[in-house]
JSON list of C-alpha atoms in Angstrom, two decimals:
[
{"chain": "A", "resi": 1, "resn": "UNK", "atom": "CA", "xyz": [130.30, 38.97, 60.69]},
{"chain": "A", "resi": 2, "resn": "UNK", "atom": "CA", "xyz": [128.12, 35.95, 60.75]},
{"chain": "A", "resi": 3, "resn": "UNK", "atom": "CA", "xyz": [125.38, 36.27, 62.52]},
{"chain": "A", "resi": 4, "resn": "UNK", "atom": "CA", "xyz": [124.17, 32.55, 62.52]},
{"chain": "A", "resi": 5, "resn": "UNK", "atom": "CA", "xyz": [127.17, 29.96, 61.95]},
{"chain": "A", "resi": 6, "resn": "UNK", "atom": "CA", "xyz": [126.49, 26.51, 61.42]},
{"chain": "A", "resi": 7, "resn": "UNK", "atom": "CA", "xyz": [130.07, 24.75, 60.25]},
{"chain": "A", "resi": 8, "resn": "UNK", "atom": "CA", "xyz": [128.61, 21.14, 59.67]},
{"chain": "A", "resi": 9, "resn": "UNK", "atom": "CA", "xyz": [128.15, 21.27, 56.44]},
{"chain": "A", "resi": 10, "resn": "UNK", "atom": "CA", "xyz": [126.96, 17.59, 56.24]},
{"chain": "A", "resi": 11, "resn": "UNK", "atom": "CA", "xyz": [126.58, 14.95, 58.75]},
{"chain": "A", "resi": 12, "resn": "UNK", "atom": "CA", "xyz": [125.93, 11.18, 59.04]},
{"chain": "A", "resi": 13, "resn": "UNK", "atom": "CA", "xyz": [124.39, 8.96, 61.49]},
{"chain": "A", "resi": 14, "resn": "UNK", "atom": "CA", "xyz": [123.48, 5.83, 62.10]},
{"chain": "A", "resi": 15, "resn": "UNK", "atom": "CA", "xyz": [119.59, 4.80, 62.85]},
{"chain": "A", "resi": 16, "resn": "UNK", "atom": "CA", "xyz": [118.89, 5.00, 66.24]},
{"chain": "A", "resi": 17, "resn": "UNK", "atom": "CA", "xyz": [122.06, 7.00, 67.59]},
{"chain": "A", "resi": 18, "resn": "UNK", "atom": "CA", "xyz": [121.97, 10.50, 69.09]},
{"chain": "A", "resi": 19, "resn": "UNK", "atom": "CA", "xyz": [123.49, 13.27, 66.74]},
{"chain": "A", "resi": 20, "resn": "UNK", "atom": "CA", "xyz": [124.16, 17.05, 67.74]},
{"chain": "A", "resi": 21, "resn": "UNK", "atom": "CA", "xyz": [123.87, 19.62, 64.78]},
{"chain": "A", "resi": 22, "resn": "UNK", "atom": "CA", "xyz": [126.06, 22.48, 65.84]},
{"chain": "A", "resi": 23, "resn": "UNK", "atom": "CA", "xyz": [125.03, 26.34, 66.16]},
{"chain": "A", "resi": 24, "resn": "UNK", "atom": "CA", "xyz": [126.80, 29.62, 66.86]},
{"chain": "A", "resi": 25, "resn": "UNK", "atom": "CA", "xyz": [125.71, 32.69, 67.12]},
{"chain": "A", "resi": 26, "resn": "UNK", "atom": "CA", "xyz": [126.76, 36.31, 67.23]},
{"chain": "A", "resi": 27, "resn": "UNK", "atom": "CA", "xyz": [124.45, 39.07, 69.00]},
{"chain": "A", "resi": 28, "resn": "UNK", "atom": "CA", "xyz": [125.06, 42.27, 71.19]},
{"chain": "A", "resi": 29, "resn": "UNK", "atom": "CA", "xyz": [121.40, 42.03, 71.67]},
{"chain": "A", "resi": 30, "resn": "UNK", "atom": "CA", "xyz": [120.27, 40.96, 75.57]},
{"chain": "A", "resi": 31, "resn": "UNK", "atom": "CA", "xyz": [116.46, 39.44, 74.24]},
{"chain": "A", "resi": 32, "resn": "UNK", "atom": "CA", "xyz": [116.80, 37.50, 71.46]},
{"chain": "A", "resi": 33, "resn": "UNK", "atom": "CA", "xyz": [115.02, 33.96, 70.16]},
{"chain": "A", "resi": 34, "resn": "UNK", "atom": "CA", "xyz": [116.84, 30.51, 68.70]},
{"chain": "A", "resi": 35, "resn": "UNK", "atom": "CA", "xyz": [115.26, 28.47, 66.44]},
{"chain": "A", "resi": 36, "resn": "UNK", "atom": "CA", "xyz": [116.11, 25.33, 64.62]},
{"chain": "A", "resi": 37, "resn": "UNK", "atom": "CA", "xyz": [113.78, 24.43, 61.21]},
{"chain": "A", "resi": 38, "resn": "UNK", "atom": "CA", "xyz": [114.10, 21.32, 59.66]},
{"chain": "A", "resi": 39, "resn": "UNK", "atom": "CA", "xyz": [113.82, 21.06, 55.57]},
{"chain": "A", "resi": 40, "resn": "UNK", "atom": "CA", "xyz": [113.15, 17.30, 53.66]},
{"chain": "A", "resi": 41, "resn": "UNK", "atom": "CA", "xyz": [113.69, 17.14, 50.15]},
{"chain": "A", "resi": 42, "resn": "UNK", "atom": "CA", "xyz": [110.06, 18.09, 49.56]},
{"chain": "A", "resi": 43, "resn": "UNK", "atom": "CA", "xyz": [111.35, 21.66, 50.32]},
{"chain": "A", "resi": 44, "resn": "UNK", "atom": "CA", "xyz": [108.86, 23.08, 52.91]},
{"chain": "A", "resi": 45, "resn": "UNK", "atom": "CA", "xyz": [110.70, 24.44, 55.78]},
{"chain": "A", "resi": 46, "resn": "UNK", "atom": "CA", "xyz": [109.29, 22.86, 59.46]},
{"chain": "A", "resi": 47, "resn": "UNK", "atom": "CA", "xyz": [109.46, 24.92, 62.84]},
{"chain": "A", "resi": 48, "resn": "UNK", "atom": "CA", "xyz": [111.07, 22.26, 65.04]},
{"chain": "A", "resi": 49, "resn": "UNK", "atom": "CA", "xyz": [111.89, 24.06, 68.10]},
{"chain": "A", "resi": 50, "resn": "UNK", "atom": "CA", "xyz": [112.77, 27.58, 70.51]},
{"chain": "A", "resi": 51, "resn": "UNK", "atom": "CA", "xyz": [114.62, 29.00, 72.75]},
{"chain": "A", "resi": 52, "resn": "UNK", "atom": "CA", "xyz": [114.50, 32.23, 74.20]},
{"chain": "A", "resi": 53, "resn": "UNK", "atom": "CA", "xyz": [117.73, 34.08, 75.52]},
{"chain": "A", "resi": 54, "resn": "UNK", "atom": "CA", "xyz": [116.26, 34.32, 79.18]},
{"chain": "A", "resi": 55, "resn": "UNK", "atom": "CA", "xyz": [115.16, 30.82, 79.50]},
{"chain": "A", "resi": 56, "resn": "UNK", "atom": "CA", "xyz": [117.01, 29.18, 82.00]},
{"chain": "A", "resi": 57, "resn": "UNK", "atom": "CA", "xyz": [116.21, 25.18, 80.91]},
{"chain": "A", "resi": 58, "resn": "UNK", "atom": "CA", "xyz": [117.41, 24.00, 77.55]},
{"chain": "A", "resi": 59, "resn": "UNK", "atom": "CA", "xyz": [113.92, 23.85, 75.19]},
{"chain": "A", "resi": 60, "resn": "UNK", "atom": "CA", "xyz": [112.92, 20.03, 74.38]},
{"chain": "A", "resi": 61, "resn": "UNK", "atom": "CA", "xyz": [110.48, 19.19, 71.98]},
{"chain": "A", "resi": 62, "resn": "UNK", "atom": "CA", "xyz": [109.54, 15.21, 71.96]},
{"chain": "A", "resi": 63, "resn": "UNK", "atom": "CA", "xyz": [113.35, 13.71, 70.56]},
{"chain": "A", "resi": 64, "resn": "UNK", "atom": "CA", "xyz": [114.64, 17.38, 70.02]},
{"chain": "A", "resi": 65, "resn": "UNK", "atom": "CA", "xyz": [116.60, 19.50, 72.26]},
{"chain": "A", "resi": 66, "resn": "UNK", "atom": "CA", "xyz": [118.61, 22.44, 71.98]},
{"chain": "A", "resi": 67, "resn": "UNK", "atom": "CA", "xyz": [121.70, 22.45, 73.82]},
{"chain": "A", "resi": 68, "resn": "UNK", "atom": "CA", "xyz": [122.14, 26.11, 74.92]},
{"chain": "A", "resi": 69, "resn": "UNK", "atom": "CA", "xyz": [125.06, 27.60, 76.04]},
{"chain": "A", "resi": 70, "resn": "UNK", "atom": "CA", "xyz": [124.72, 31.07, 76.84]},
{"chain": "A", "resi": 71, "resn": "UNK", "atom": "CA", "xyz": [128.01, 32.44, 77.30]},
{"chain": "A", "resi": 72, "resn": "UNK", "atom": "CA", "xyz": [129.55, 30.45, 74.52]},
{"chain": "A", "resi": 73, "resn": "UNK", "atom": "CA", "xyz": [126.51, 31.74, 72.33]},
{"chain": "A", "resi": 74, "resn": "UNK", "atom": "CA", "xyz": [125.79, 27.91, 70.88]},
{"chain": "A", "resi": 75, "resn": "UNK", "atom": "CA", "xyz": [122.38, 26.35, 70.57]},
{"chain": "A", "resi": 76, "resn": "UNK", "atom": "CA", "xyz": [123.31, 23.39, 68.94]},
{"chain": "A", "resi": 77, "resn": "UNK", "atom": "CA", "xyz": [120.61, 20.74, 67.97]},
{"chain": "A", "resi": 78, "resn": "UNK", "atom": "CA", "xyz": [120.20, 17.35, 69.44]},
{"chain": "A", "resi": 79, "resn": "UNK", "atom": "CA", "xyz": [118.37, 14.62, 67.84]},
{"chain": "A", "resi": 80, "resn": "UNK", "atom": "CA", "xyz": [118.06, 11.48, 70.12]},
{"chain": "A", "resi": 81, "resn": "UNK", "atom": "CA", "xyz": [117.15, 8.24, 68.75]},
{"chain": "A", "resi": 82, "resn": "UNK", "atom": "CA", "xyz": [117.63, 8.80, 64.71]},
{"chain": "A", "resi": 83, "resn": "UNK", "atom": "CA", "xyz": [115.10, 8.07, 62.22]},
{"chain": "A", "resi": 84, "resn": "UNK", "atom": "CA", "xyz": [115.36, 7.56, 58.43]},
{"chain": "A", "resi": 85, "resn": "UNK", "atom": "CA", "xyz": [112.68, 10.64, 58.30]},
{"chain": "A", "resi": 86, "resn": "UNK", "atom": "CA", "xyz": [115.40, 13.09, 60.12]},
{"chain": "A", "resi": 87, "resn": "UNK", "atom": "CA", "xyz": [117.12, 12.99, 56.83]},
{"chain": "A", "resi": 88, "resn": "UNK", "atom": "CA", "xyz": [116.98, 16.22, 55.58]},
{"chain": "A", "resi": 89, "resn": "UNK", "atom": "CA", "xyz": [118.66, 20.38, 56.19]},
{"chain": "A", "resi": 90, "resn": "UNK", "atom": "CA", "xyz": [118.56, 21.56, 59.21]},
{"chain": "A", "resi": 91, "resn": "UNK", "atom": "CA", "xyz": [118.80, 25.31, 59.97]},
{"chain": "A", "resi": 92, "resn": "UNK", "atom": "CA", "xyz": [119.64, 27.27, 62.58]},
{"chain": "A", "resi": 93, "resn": "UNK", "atom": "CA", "xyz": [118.33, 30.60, 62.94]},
{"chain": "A", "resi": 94, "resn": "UNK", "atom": "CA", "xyz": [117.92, 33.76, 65.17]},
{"chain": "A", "resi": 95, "resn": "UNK", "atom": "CA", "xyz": [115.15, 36.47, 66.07]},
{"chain": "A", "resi": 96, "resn": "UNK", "atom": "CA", "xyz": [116.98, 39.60, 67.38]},
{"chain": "A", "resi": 97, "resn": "UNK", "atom": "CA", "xyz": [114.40, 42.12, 68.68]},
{"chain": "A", "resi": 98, "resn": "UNK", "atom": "CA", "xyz": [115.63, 46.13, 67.98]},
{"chain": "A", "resi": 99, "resn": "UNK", "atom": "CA", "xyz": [113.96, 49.14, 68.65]},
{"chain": "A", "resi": 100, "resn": "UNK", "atom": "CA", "xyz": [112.93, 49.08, 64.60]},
{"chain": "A", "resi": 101, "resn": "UNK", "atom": "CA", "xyz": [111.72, 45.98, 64.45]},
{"chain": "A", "resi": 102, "resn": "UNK", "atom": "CA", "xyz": [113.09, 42.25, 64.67]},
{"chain": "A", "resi": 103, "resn": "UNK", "atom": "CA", "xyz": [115.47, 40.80, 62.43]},
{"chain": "A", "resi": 104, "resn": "UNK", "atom": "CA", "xyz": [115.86, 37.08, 61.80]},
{"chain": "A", "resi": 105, "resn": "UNK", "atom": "CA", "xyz": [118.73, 35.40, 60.49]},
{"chain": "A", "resi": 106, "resn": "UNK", "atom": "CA", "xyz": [119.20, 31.91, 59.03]},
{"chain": "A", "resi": 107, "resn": "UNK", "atom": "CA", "xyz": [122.58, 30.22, 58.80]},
{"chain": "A", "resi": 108, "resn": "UNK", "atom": "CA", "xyz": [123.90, 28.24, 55.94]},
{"chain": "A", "resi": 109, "resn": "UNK", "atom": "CA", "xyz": [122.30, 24.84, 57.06]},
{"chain": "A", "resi": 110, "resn": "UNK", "atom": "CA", "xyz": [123.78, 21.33, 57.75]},
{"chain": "A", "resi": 111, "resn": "UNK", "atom": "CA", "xyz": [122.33, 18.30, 55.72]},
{"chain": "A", "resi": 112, "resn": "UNK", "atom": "CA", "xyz": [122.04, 15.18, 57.80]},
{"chain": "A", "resi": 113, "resn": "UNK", "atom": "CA", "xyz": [121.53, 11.79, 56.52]},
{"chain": "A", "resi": 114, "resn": "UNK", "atom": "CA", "xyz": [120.48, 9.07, 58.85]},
{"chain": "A", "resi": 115, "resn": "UNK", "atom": "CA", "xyz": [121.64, 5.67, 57.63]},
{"chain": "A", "resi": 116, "resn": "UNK", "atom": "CA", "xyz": [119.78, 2.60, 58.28]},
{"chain": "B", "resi": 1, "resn": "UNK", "atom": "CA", "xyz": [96.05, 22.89, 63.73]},
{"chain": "B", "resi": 2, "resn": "UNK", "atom": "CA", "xyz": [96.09, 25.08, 60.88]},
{"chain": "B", "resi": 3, "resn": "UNK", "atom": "CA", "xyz": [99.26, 26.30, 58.83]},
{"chain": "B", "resi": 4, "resn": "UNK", "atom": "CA", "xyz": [100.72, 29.04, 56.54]},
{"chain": "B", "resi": 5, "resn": "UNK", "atom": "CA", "xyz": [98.94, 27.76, 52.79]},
{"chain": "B", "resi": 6, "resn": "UNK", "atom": "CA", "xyz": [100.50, 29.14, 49.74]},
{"chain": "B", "resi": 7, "resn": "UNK", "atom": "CA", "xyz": [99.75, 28.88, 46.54]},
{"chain": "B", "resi": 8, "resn": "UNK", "atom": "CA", "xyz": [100.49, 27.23, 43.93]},
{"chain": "B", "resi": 9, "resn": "UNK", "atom": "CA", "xyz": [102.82, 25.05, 44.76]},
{"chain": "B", "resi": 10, "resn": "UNK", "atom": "CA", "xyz": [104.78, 24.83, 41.58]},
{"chain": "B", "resi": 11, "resn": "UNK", "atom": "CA", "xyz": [104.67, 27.72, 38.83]},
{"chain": "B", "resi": 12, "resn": "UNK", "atom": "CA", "xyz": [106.47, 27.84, 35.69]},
{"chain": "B", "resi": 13, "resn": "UNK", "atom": "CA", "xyz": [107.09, 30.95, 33.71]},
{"chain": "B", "resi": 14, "resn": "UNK", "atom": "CA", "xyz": [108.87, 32.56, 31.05]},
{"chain": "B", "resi": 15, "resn": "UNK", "atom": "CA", "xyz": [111.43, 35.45, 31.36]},
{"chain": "B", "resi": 16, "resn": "UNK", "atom": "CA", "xyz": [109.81, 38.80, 31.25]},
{"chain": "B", "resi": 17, "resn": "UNK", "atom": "CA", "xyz": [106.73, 37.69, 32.21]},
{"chain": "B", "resi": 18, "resn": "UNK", "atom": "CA", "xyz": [104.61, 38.15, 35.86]},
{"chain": "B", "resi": 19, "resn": "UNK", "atom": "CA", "xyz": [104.08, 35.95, 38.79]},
{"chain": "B", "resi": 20, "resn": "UNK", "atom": "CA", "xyz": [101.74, 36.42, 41.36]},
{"chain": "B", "resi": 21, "resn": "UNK", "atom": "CA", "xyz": [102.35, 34.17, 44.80]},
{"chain": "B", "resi": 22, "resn": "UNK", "atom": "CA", "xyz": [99.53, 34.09, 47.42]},
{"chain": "B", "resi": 23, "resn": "UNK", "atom": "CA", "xyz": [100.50, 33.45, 51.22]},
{"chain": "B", "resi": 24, "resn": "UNK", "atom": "CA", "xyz": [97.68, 32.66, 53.79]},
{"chain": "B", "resi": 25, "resn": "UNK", "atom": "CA", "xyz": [98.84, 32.80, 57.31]},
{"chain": "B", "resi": 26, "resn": "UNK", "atom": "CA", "xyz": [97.85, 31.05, 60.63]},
{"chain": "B", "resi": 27, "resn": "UNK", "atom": "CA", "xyz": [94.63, 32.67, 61.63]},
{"chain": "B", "resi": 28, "resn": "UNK", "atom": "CA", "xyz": [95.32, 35.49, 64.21]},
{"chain": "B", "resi": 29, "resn": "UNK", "atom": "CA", "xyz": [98.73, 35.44, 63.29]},
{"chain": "B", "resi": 30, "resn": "UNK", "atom": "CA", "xyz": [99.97, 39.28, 62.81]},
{"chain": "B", "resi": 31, "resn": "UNK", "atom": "CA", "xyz": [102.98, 39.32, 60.65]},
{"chain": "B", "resi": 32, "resn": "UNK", "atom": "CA", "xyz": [103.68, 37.62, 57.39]},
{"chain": "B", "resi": 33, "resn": "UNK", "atom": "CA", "xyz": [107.02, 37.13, 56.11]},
{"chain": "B", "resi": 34, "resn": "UNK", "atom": "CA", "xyz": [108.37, 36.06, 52.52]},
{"chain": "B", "resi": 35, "resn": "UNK", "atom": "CA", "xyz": [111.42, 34.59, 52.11]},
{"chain": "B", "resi": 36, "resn": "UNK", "atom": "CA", "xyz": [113.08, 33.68, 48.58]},
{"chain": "B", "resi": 37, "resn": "UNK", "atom": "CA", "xyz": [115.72, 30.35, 49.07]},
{"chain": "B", "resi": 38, "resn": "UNK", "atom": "CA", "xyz": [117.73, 29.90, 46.11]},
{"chain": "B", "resi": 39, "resn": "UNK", "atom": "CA", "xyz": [119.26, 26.02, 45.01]},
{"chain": "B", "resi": 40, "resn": "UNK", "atom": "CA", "xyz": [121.74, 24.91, 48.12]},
{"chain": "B", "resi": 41, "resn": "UNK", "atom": "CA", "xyz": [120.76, 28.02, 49.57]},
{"chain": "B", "resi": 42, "resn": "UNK", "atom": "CA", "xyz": [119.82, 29.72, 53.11]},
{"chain": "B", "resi": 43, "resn": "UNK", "atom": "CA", "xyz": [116.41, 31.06, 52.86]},
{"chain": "B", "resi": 44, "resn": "UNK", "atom": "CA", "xyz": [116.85, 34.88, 52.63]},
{"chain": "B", "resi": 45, "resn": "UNK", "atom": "CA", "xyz": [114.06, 37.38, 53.75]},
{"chain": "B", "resi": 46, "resn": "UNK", "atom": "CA", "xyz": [112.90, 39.65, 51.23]},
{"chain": "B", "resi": 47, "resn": "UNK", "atom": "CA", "xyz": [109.63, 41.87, 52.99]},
{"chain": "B", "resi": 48, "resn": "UNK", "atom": "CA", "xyz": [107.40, 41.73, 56.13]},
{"chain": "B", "resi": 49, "resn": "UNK", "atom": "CA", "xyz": [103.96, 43.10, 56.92]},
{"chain": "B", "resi": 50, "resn": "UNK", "atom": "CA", "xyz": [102.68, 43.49, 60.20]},
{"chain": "B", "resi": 51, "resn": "UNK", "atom": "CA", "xyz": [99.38, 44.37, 60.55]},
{"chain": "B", "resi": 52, "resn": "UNK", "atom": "CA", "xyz": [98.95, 44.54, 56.80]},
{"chain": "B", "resi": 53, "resn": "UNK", "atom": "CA", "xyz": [101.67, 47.77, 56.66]},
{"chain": "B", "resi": 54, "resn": "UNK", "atom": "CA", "xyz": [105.06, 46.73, 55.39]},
{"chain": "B", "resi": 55, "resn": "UNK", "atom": "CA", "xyz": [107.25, 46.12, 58.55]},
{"chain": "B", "resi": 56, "resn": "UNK", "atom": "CA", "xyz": [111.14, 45.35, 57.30]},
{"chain": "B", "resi": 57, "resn": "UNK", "atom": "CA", "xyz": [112.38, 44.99, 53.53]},
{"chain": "B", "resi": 58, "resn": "UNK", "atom": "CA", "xyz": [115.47, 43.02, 53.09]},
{"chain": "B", "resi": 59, "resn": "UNK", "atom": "CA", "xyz": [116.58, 41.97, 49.61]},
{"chain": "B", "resi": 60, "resn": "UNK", "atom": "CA", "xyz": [113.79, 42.51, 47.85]},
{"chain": "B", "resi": 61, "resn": "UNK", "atom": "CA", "xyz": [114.24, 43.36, 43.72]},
{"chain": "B", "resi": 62, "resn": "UNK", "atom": "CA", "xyz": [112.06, 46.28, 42.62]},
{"chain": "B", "resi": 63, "resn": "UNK", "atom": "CA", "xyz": [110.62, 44.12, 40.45]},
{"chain": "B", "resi": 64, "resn": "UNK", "atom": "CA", "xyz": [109.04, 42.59, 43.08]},
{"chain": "B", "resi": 65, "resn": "UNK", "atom": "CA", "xyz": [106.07, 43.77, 44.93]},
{"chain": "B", "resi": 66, "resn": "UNK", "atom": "CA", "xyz": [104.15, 42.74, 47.80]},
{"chain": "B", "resi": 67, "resn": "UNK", "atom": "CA", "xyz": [101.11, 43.55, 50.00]},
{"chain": "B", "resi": 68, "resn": "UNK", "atom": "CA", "xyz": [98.88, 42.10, 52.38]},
{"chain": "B", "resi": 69, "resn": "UNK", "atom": "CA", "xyz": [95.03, 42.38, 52.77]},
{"chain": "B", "resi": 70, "resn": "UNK", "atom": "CA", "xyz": [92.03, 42.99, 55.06]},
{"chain": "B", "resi": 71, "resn": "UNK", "atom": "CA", "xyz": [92.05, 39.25, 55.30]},
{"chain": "B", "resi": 72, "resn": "UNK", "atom": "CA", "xyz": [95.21, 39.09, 56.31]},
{"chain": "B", "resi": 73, "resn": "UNK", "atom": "CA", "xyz": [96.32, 37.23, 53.06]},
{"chain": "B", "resi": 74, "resn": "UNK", "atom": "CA", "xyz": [99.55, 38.75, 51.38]},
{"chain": "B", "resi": 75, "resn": "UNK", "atom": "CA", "xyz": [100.55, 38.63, 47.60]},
{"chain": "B", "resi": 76, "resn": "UNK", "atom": "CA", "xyz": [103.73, 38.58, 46.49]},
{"chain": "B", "resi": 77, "resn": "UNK", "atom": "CA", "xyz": [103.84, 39.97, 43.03]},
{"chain": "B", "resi": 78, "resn": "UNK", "atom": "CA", "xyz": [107.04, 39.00, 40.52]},
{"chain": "B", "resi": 79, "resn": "UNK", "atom": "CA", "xyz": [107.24, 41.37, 37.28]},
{"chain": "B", "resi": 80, "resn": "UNK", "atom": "CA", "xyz": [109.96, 41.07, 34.44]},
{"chain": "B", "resi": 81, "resn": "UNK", "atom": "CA", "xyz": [110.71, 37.84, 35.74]},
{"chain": "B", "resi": 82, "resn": "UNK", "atom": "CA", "xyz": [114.47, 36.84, 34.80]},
{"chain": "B", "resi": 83, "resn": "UNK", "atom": "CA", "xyz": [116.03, 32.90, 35.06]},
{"chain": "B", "resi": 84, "resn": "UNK", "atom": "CA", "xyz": [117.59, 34.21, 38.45]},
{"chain": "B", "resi": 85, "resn": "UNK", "atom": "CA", "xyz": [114.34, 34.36, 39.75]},
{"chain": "B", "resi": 86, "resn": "UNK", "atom": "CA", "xyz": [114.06, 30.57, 40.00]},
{"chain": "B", "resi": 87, "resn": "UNK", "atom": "CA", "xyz": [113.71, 29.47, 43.20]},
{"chain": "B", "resi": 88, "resn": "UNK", "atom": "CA", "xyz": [111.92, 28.45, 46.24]},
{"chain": "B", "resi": 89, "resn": "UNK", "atom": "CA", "xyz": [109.98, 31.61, 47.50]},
{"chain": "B", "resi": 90, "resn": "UNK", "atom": "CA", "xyz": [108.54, 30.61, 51.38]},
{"chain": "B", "resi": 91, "resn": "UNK", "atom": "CA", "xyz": [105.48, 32.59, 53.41]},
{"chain": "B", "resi": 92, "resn": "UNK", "atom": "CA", "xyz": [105.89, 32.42, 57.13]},
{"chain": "B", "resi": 93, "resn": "UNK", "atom": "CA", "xyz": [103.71, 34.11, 59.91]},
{"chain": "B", "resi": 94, "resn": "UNK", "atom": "CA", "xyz": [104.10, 34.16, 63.42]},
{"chain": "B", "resi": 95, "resn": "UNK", "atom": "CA", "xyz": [102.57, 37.13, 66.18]},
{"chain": "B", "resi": 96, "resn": "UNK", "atom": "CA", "xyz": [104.97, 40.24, 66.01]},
{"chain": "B", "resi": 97, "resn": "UNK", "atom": "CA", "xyz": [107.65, 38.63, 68.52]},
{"chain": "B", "resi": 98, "resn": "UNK", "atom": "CA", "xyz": [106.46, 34.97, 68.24]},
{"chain": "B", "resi": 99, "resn": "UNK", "atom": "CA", "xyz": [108.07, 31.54, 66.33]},
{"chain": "B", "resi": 100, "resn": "UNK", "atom": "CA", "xyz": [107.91, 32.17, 62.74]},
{"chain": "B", "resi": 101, "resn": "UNK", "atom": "CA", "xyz": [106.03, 29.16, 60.87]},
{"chain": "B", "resi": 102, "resn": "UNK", "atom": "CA", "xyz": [106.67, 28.63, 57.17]},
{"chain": "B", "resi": 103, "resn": "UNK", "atom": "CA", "xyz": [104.25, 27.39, 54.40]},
{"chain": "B", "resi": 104, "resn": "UNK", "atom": "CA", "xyz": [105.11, 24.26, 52.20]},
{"chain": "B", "resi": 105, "resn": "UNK", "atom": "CA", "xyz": [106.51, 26.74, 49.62]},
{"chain": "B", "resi": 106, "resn": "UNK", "atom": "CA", "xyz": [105.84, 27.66, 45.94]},
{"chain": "B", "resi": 107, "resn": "UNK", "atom": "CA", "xyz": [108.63, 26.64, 43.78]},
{"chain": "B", "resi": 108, "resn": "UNK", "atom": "CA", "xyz": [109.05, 28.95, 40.82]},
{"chain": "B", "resi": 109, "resn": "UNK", "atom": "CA", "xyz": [110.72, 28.18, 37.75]},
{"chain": "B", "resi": 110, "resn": "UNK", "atom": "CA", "xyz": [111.77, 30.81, 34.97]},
{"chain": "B", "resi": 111, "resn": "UNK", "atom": "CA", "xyz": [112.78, 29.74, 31.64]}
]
């Protein structure tokens, strides 16, 4: 199975609007991290923002928040106030923490494009 | 604040020959990652060090090699290289249980 599923393969917004990039997730694990990277054309791969499995309050970083939902295992994504420099992949991914070490897992990625 | 630096950025190659990728992680940073993202691909891990002793191995070719140093650098070495090979090859680091941060990348093209 899937561990990370992201089934927005592409999405499109409009400057300025709120979009949410969607996330699922599949762990028996009880610890385990969520992250979401962003990727521009240029290729290098940005840390945008976390969210640990025991943390009550949804993560925000500046127009970023993750939407968690715990028992539905989601974290989507939620970019308020679009800019032209959001364009770009965005992937999911998740740190599961075993007894032999911790595995991370990307998921297949969902391209936005913001549109002026 | 400082990030992962990798170099070079861009390296072009012929098949059968070597490649040798350099990774410098975030200072005090424990664990470096590589990660090998083919075109309209998910990145996909390929070997860890923690503590410069090899930590996980995921789909790594025995081609490929990979260590890290007393600096804490780590080389990722690329032998017999084949037009498959072609690809975006990342270096992240993080602390053992911390967010991994990536480099900009080295993009490697076989031909």
């Amino acid at each position: 199975a899937q561990k990370i599923t992201q089934t927005q393969p592409g999405m499109f917004v409009q400057e300025k609007e709120a979009v949410t990039l969607d996330c699922t997730y599949d762990t028996s694990d009880q610890s385990y991290g969520l992250f979401w990277y962003k990727q521009p054309s240029s290729g290098e791969m940005i840390f945008l923002i976390y969210q640990g499995s025991y943390d009550e309050q949804n993560a925000t970083e500046g127009r970023y928040s993750l939407n968690f939902q715990k028992a539905r295992k989601s974290a989507n994504l939620v970019i308020s106030a679009s800019q032209l420099g959001d364009s770009a992949m965005y992937f999911c991914a998740m740190r599961e923490t075993l007894n032999t070490g911790n595995q991370f897992y990307f998921g297949t990625g969902t391209s936005l494009t913001v549109i002026p | 604040a400082a990030g992962v630096i990798q170099s070079p950025r861009h390296l072009i190659k012929e098949k059968r020959e070597t490649a040798t990728l350099k990774c410098y992680p975030i200072p005090r940073h424990d664990t470096v990652y590589w990660y090998q993202q083919g075109p309209g691909q998910d990145p996909q891990f390929l070997i860890s060090f923690y503590e410069k002793m090899q930590s996980d191995k995921g789909s790594i070719p025995d081609r490929f090699s990979a260590q890290q140093f007393s600096d804490y650098h780590s080389e990722l070495n690329m032998s017999s290289l084949e037009l498959g090979d072609s690809a975006l090859y990342f270096c992240a680091s993080s602390h053992i249980r911390g967010s991994r941060f990536f480099g900009p990348g080295t993009r490697l093209t076989v031909l």
